[in-house]
Amino acid sequence: MNVNSIPEKEIVAIILYISLFFVIVSIALIIFFYFSRKKIIQKEIEKKNLVLAHQKEQLHAILITQEVERKRIAQDLHDDISSKLNVVSLNSYLLTSANLTEAEIKEITCNIINLTAKALDNSRKIAHNLLPPVFDKFGLHAGVEELCEEFESCKSVKVYYQNKIDFDENEKDKHLHVFRILQELMNNSLRHGKASEISIIFDKVNGINNCFYKDNGIGFDFKSSESQRGLGMKNIDSRISFLNGNINITSDSNKGVEVFFTF
């Protein structure tokens, strides 16, 4: 068939139909990419909203933890320090009284010395809880060693500690989060888990620091919402997030607790 024999109108019609086809395909592709992009953007927004919500929840948990810690410190200062200093003040005032015998002066002075010594000892304990001097001076390894010794001093639990990492002294801020995580886990093992044995191992695998923690306590149902909502667990999750690490907790009733986290 000769193209020249095709009427001009049919050629124009064919060109129009082809053009219309490409226009429709183009519009369809534009609509497809528009909605695909819109869906991608929507998913990204949802993802960012989830991250923001998680960060907000972590911040809330940290603020609550800080408030609880402030109340505990205030209570300790009031009960242990202020009360003793008040008695010291009263005894000091008694020394200004007239006609005191030598025995009375000696007794009052001894009371002042004893109460002052107790107040100093309690203030050291409060400061130690805020930031252990051994940790501050010698780092995470020494801090964890002392922590293990403190728990073993109660004679109700045996702690096995092994460290295979040479910690960088310039990362003490990060290591403090690791210390607090272990402190929280050990407190839970002793207070709630009734554990008699605790194991802590620091190791480095493929350049990543990790910690394996285990106890032989009564354990708990980690999948329950009540366990996951606990302030202690939220506090641990927040610290792991700051460390850009990951955590995996395995536990069942009467089977102890196993915790693995990276930092």
mmCIF file of C-alpha atoms in Angstrom:
data_model
loop_
_atom_site.group_PDB
_atom_site.id
_atom_site.type_symbol
_atom_site.label_atom_id
_atom_site.label_comp_id
_atom_site.label_asym_id
_atom_site.label_seq_id
_atom_site.Cartn_x
_atom_site.Cartn_y
_atom_site.Cartn_z
ATOM 1 C CA MET A 1 0.000 0.000 0.000
ATOM 2 C CA ASN A 2 1.446 3.362 -1.022
ATOM 3 C CA VAL A 3 1.508 6.032 1.673
ATOM 4 C CA ASN A 4 0.795 8.639 -0.979
ATOM 5 C CA SER A 5 -2.511 6.884 -1.684
ATOM 6 C CA ILE A 6 -3.678 7.413 1.931
ATOM 7 C CA PRO A 7 -5.935 10.404 2.151
ATOM 8 C CA GLU A 8 -4.453 13.382 3.952
ATOM 9 C CA LYS A 9 -7.321 13.406 6.465
ATOM 10 C CA GLU A 10 -6.563 9.828 7.541
ATOM 11 C CA ILE A 11 -2.881 10.691 8.032
ATOM 12 C CA VAL A 12 -3.844 13.655 10.171
ATOM 13 C CA ALA A 13 -6.267 11.446 12.120
ATOM 14 C CA ILE A 14 -3.555 8.806 12.703
ATOM 15 C CA ILE A 15 -1.134 11.470 13.888
ATOM 16 C CA LEU A 16 -3.795 12.897 16.189
ATOM 17 C CA TYR A 17 -4.633 9.445 17.623
ATOM 18 C CA ILE A 18 -0.927 8.693 18.183
ATOM 19 C CA SER A 19 -0.412 12.107 19.779
ATOM 20 C CA LEU A 20 -3.503 11.604 21.917
ATOM 21 C CA PHE A 21 -2.233 8.175 22.938
ATOM 22 C CA PHE A 22 1.126 9.611 24.028
ATOM 23 C CA VAL A 23 -0.619 12.463 25.822
ATOM 24 C CA ILE A 24 -2.843 9.999 27.718
ATOM 25 C CA VAL A 25 0.177 7.795 28.555
ATOM 26 C CA SER A 26 2.127 10.862 29.686
ATOM 27 C CA ILE A 27 -0.756 12.050 31.850
ATOM 28 C CA ALA A 28 -1.135 8.550 33.271
ATOM 29 C CA LEU A 29 2.602 8.399 34.068
ATOM 30 C CA ILE A 30 2.499 11.863 35.629
ATOM 31 C CA ILE A 31 -0.489 10.885 37.790
ATOM 32 C CA PHE A 32 1.204 7.589 38.710
ATOM 33 C CA PHE A 33 4.482 9.251 39.735
ATOM 34 C CA TYR A 34 2.588 12.027 41.522
ATOM 35 C CA PHE A 35 0.629 9.626 43.709
ATOM 36 C CA SER A 36 3.662 7.342 44.154
ATOM 37 C CA ARG A 37 5.744 10.289 45.286
ATOM 38 C CA LYS A 38 2.913 11.497 47.486
ATOM 39 C CA LYS A 39 2.685 8.035 49.076
ATOM 40 C CA ILE A 40 6.450 7.942 49.628
ATOM 41 C CA ILE A 41 6.394 11.406 51.195
ATOM 42 C CA GLN A 42 3.448 10.397 53.384
ATOM 43 C CA LYS A 43 5.325 7.303 54.571
ATOM 44 C CA GLU A 44 8.411 9.409 55.284
ATOM 45 C CA ILE A 45 6.298 11.859 57.278
ATOM 46 C CA GLU A 46 4.718 8.996 59.221
ATOM 47 C CA LYS A 47 8.169 7.541 59.880
ATOM 48 C CA LYS A 48 9.461 10.914 61.099
ATOM 49 C CA ASN A 49 6.374 11.336 63.277
ATOM 50 C CA LEU A 50 7.019 7.916 64.824
ATOM 51 C CA VAL A 51 10.653 8.861 65.481
ATOM 52 C CA LEU A 52 9.579 12.175 67.013
ATOM 53 C CA ALA A 53 6.963 10.417 69.150
ATOM 54 C CA HIS A 54 9.580 7.906 70.309
ATOM 55 C CA GLN A 55 12.039 10.697 71.115
ATOM 56 C CA LYS A 56 9.304 12.586 72.967
ATOM 57 C CA GLU A 57 8.498 9.465 74.990
ATOM 58 C CA GLN A 58 12.191 8.966 75.779
ATOM 59 C CA LEU A 59 12.564 12.592 76.839
ATOM 60 C CA HIS A 60 9.484 12.237 79.033
ATOM 61 C CA ALA A 61 10.974 9.110 80.652
ATOM 62 C CA ILE A 62 14.257 10.933 81.272
ATOM 63 C CA LEU A 63 12.485 13.913 82.830
ATOM 64 C CA ILE A 64 10.481 11.611 85.109
ATOM 65 C CA THR A 65 13.660 9.742 86.077
ATOM 66 C CA GLN A 66 15.423 13.020 86.838
ATOM 67 C CA GLU A 67 12.478 14.207 88.919
ATOM 68 C CA VAL A 68 12.423 10.938 90.888
ATOM 69 C CA GLU A 69 16.185 11.262 91.437
ATOM 70 C CA ARG A 70 15.809 14.869 92.598
ATOM 71 C CA LYS A 71 13.115 13.856 95.093
ATOM 72 C CA ARG A 72 15.293 11.019 96.386
ATOM 73 C CA ILE A 73 18.281 13.342 96.827
ATOM 74 C CA ALA A 74 16.101 15.979 98.509
ATOM 75 C CA GLN A 75 14.706 13.320 100.859
ATOM 76 C CA ASP A 76 18.204 12.043 101.666
ATOM 77 C CA LEU A 77 19.451 15.561 102.325
ATOM 78 C CA HIS A 78 16.462 16.303 104.548
ATOM 79 C CA ASP A 79 16.463 13.050 106.493
ATOM 80 C CA ASP A 80 20.183 12.371 106.817
ATOM 81 C CA ILE A 81 21.971 15.689 106.554
ATOM 82 C CA SER A 82 19.565 18.415 107.678
ATOM 83 C CA SER A 83 18.293 16.532 110.718
ATOM 84 C CA LYS A 84 21.821 15.807 111.943
ATOM 85 C CA LEU A 85 22.990 19.377 111.328
ATOM 86 C CA ASN A 86 19.980 20.651 113.274
ATOM 87 C CA VAL A 87 21.023 18.540 116.260
ATOM 88 C CA VAL A 88 24.621 19.736 115.841
ATOM 89 C CA SER A 89 23.322 23.315 115.885
ATOM 90 C CA LEU A 90 21.338 22.663 119.079
ATOM 91 C CA ASN A 91 24.319 21.038 120.775
ATOM 92 C CA SER A 92 26.558 23.919 119.704
ATOM 93 C CA TYR A 93 24.063 26.331 121.235
ATOM 94 C CA LEU A 94 24.119 24.308 124.485
ATOM 95 C CA LEU A 95 27.870 24.864 124.724
ATOM 96 C CA THR A 96 27.194 28.580 125.179
ATOM 97 C CA SER A 97 25.096 27.877 128.280
ATOM 98 C CA ALA A 98 26.472 28.981 131.621
ATOM 99 C CA ASN A 99 27.425 26.673 134.504
ATOM 100 C CA LEU A 100 28.126 23.609 132.368
ATOM 101 C CA THR A 101 30.202 20.954 134.077
ATOM 102 C CA GLU A 102 33.299 19.525 132.405
ATOM 103 C CA ALA A 103 31.493 16.192 131.910
ATOM 104 C CA GLU A 104 28.538 17.927 130.200
ATOM 105 C CA ILE A 105 30.839 19.890 127.906
ATOM 106 C CA LYS A 106 32.670 16.673 127.001
ATOM 107 C CA GLU A 107 29.381 14.842 126.308
ATOM 108 C CA ILE A 108 28.016 17.664 124.127
ATOM 109 C CA THR A 109 31.313 17.924 122.229
ATOM 110 C CA CYS A 110 31.331 14.162 121.587
ATOM 111 C CA ASN A 111 27.755 14.383 120.285
ATOM 112 C CA ILE A 112 28.753 17.180 117.894
ATOM 113 C CA ILE A 113 31.782 15.219 116.630
ATOM 114 C CA ASN A 114 29.771 11.992 116.138
ATOM 115 C CA LEU A 115 26.870 13.708 114.380
ATOM 116 C CA THR A 116 29.224 15.690 112.128
ATOM 117 C CA ALA A 117 31.068 12.491 111.174
ATOM 118 C CA LYS A 118 27.764 10.773 110.327
ATOM 119 C CA ALA A 119 26.607 13.777 108.279
ATOM 120 C CA LEU A 120 29.886 13.747 106.343
ATOM 121 C CA ASP A 121 29.607 10.002 105.726
ATOM 122 C CA ASN A 122 26.024 10.334 104.470
ATOM 123 C CA SER A 123 26.955 13.267 102.212
ATOM 124 C CA ARG A 124 29.708 11.100 100.670
ATOM 125 C CA LYS A 125 27.163 8.339 100.013
ATOM 126 C CA ILE A 126 24.801 10.802 98.324
ATOM 127 C CA ALA A 127 27.645 12.155 96.171
ATOM 128 C CA HIS A 128 28.739 8.595 95.366
ATOM 129 C CA ASN A 129 25.258 7.741 94.083
ATOM 130 C CA LEU A 130 25.302 10.813 91.841
ATOM 131 C CA LEU A 131 28.707 10.012 90.309
ATOM 132 C CA PRO A 132 30.927 7.277 91.753
ATOM 133 C CA PRO A 133 34.435 8.742 92.346
ATOM 134 C CA VAL A 134 36.087 5.526 91.091
ATOM 135 C CA PHE A 135 34.200 5.798 87.789
ATOM 136 C CA ASP A 136 35.035 9.484 87.454
ATOM 137 C CA LYS A 137 38.750 8.899 88.130
ATOM 138 C CA PHE A 138 39.450 5.500 86.576
ATOM 139 C CA GLY A 139 36.648 4.909 84.056
ATOM 140 C CA LEU A 140 33.954 2.344 83.291
ATOM 141 C CA HIS A 141 35.892 -0.842 84.022
ATOM 142 C CA ALA A 142 36.880 0.265 87.538
ATOM 143 C CA GLY A 143 33.382 1.668 88.146
ATOM 144 C CA VAL A 144 31.713 -1.639 87.235
ATOM 145 C CA GLU A 145 34.229 -3.574 89.376
ATOM 146 C CA GLU A 146 33.312 -1.425 92.370
ATOM 147 C CA LEU A 147 29.603 -1.788 91.572
ATOM 148 C CA CYS A 148 29.950 -5.583 91.567
ATOM 149 C CA GLU A 149 31.797 -5.470 94.896
ATOM 150 C CA GLU A 150 29.059 -3.308 96.424
ATOM 151 C CA PHE A 151 26.359 -5.777 95.369
ATOM 152 C CA GLU A 152 28.375 -8.749 96.606
ATOM 153 C CA SER A 153 28.847 -7.063 99.980
ATOM 154 C CA CYS A 154 25.195 -7.783 100.777
ATOM 155 C CA LYS A 155 26.113 -11.527 100.743
ATOM 156 C CA SER A 156 22.918 -12.463 98.913
ATOM 157 C CA VAL A 157 24.265 -12.374 95.347
ATOM 158 C CA LYS A 158 27.446 -13.470 93.543
ATOM 159 C CA VAL A 159 28.541 -11.333 90.582
ATOM 160 C CA TYR A 160 30.784 -12.664 87.805
ATOM 161 C CA TYR A 161 32.379 -9.839 85.812
ATOM 162 C CA GLN A 162 34.643 -10.107 82.754
ATOM 163 C CA ASN A 163 35.937 -7.292 80.554
ATOM 164 C CA LYS A 164 37.628 -7.757 77.145
ATOM 165 C CA ILE A 165 37.483 -4.089 76.044
ATOM 166 C CA ASP A 166 40.058 -1.336 76.451
ATOM 167 C CA PHE A 167 37.731 1.600 77.086
ATOM 168 C CA ASP A 168 38.545 5.058 75.717
ATOM 169 C CA GLU A 169 38.852 7.548 78.588
ATOM 170 C CA ASN A 170 37.546 10.324 76.317
ATOM 171 C CA GLU A 171 34.129 8.635 76.125
ATOM 172 C CA LYS A 172 33.238 8.794 79.825
ATOM 173 C CA ASP A 173 29.980 10.611 79.055
ATOM 174 C CA LYS A 174 28.828 7.625 76.975
ATOM 175 C CA HIS A 175 30.223 5.109 79.444
ATOM 176 C CA LEU A 176 28.202 6.699 82.243
ATOM 177 C CA HIS A 177 25.041 5.609 80.385
ATOM 178 C CA VAL A 178 26.424 2.041 80.239
ATOM 179 C CA PHE A 179 27.164 2.191 83.977
ATOM 180 C CA ARG A 180 23.628 3.403 84.759
ATOM 181 C CA ILE A 181 22.109 0.660 82.564
ATOM 182 C CA LEU A 182 24.013 -2.007 84.497
ATOM 183 C CA GLN A 183 23.078 -0.329 87.780
ATOM 184 C CA GLU A 184 19.391 -0.481 86.809
ATOM 185 C CA LEU A 185 19.637 -4.108 85.642
ATOM 186 C CA MET A 186 21.432 -5.225 88.810
ATOM 187 C CA ASN A 187 18.957 -3.426 91.050
ATOM 188 C CA ASN A 188 16.099 -5.158 89.200
ATOM 189 C CA SER A 189 17.818 -8.558 89.469
ATOM 190 C CA LEU A 190 18.235 -8.193 93.211
ATOM 191 C CA ARG A 191 15.035 -6.358 94.132
ATOM 192 C CA HIS A 192 12.522 -7.942 91.754
ATOM 193 C CA GLY A 193 14.269 -10.982 90.301
ATOM 194 C CA LYS A 194 15.538 -12.366 93.651
ATOM 195 C CA ALA A 195 18.659 -13.490 91.780
ATOM 196 C CA SER A 196 21.574 -15.152 93.563
ATOM 197 C CA GLU A 197 23.955 -14.982 90.585
ATOM 198 C CA ILE A 198 24.660 -12.221 88.062
ATOM 199 C CA SER A 199 27.012 -12.356 85.076
ATOM 200 C CA ILE A 200 28.372 -9.338 83.159
ATOM 201 C CA ILE A 201 30.650 -9.651 80.110
ATOM 202 C CA PHE A 202 32.047 -6.795 78.010
ATOM 203 C CA ASP A 203 33.375 -7.791 74.583
ATOM 204 C CA LYS A 204 34.117 -6.237 71.196
ATOM 205 C CA VAL A 205 32.851 -7.978 68.043
ATOM 206 C CA ASN A 206 33.561 -6.578 64.552
ATOM 207 C CA GLY A 207 34.602 -3.275 66.120
ATOM 208 C CA ILE A 208 31.346 -2.899 68.092
ATOM 209 C CA ASN A 209 31.300 -2.807 71.894
ATOM 210 C CA ASN A 210 28.705 -5.090 73.421
ATOM 211 C CA CYS A 211 27.613 -6.239 76.844
ATOM 212 C CA PHE A 212 26.024 -9.535 77.816
ATOM 213 C CA TYR A 213 24.130 -9.510 81.108
ATOM 214 C CA LYS A 214 22.485 -12.513 82.745
ATOM 215 C CA ASP A 215 20.931 -13.473 86.076
ATOM 216 C CA ASN A 216 19.347 -16.609 87.540
ATOM 217 C CA GLY A 217 16.348 -14.853 89.086
ATOM 218 C CA ILE A 218 12.634 -15.530 88.777
ATOM 219 C CA GLY A 219 12.479 -13.554 85.517
ATOM 220 C CA PHE A 220 9.376 -11.877 84.134
ATOM 221 C CA ASP A 221 7.096 -11.845 81.119
ATOM 222 C CA PHE A 222 8.884 -9.241 78.992
ATOM 223 C CA LYS A 223 6.144 -9.267 76.342
ATOM 224 C CA SER A 224 3.569 -7.930 78.789
ATOM 225 C CA SER A 225 2.711 -4.256 78.372
ATOM 226 C CA GLU A 226 3.207 -3.682 82.107
ATOM 227 C CA SER A 227 6.848 -4.775 81.874
ATOM 228 C CA GLN A 228 7.523 -2.562 78.869
ATOM 229 C CA ARG A 229 5.852 0.481 80.431
ATOM 230 C CA GLY A 230 8.061 0.392 83.534
ATOM 231 C CA LEU A 231 10.086 3.524 84.220
ATOM 232 C CA GLY A 232 13.273 1.457 84.560
ATOM 233 C CA MET A 233 12.870 -0.081 81.089
ATOM 234 C CA LYS A 234 12.055 3.300 79.533
ATOM 235 C CA ASN A 235 15.147 4.726 81.195
ATOM 236 C CA ILE A 236 17.289 1.901 79.775
ATOM 237 C CA ASP A 237 15.775 2.356 76.286
ATOM 238 C CA SER A 238 16.523 6.084 76.444
ATOM 239 C CA ARG A 239 20.159 5.476 77.360
ATOM 240 C CA ILE A 240 20.555 2.864 74.619
ATOM 241 C CA SER A 241 19.154 5.402 72.147
ATOM 242 C CA PHE A 242 21.696 8.020 73.255
ATOM 243 C CA LEU A 243 24.436 5.426 72.765
ATOM 244 C CA ASN A 244 23.151 4.681 69.222
ATOM 245 C CA GLY A 245 23.040 1.052 70.284
ATOM 246 C CA ASN A 246 20.631 -1.845 70.231
ATOM 247 C CA ILE A 247 19.242 -3.962 73.030
ATOM 248 C CA ASN A 248 17.685 -7.403 73.170
ATOM 249 C CA ILE A 249 16.055 -8.733 76.341
ATOM 250 C CA THR A 250 15.024 -12.347 76.828
ATOM 251 C CA SER A 251 13.142 -13.470 79.904
ATOM 252 C CA ASP A 252 10.464 -15.857 81.043
ATOM 253 C CA SER A 253 8.966 -16.561 84.430
ATOM 254 C CA ASN A 254 11.359 -18.602 86.606
ATOM 255 C CA LYS A 255 14.035 -18.612 83.879
ATOM 256 C CA GLY A 256 16.042 -15.517 84.744
ATOM 257 C CA VAL A 257 16.881 -12.600 82.488
ATOM 258 C CA GLU A 258 19.330 -12.272 79.583
ATOM 259 C CA VAL A 259 20.179 -8.839 78.199
ATOM 260 C CA PHE A 260 22.428 -8.109 75.227
ATOM 261 C CA PHE A 261 23.147 -4.534 74.210
ATOM 262 C CA THR A 262 25.627 -2.670 72.011
ATOM 263 C CA PHE A 263 27.157 0.731 72.651
#
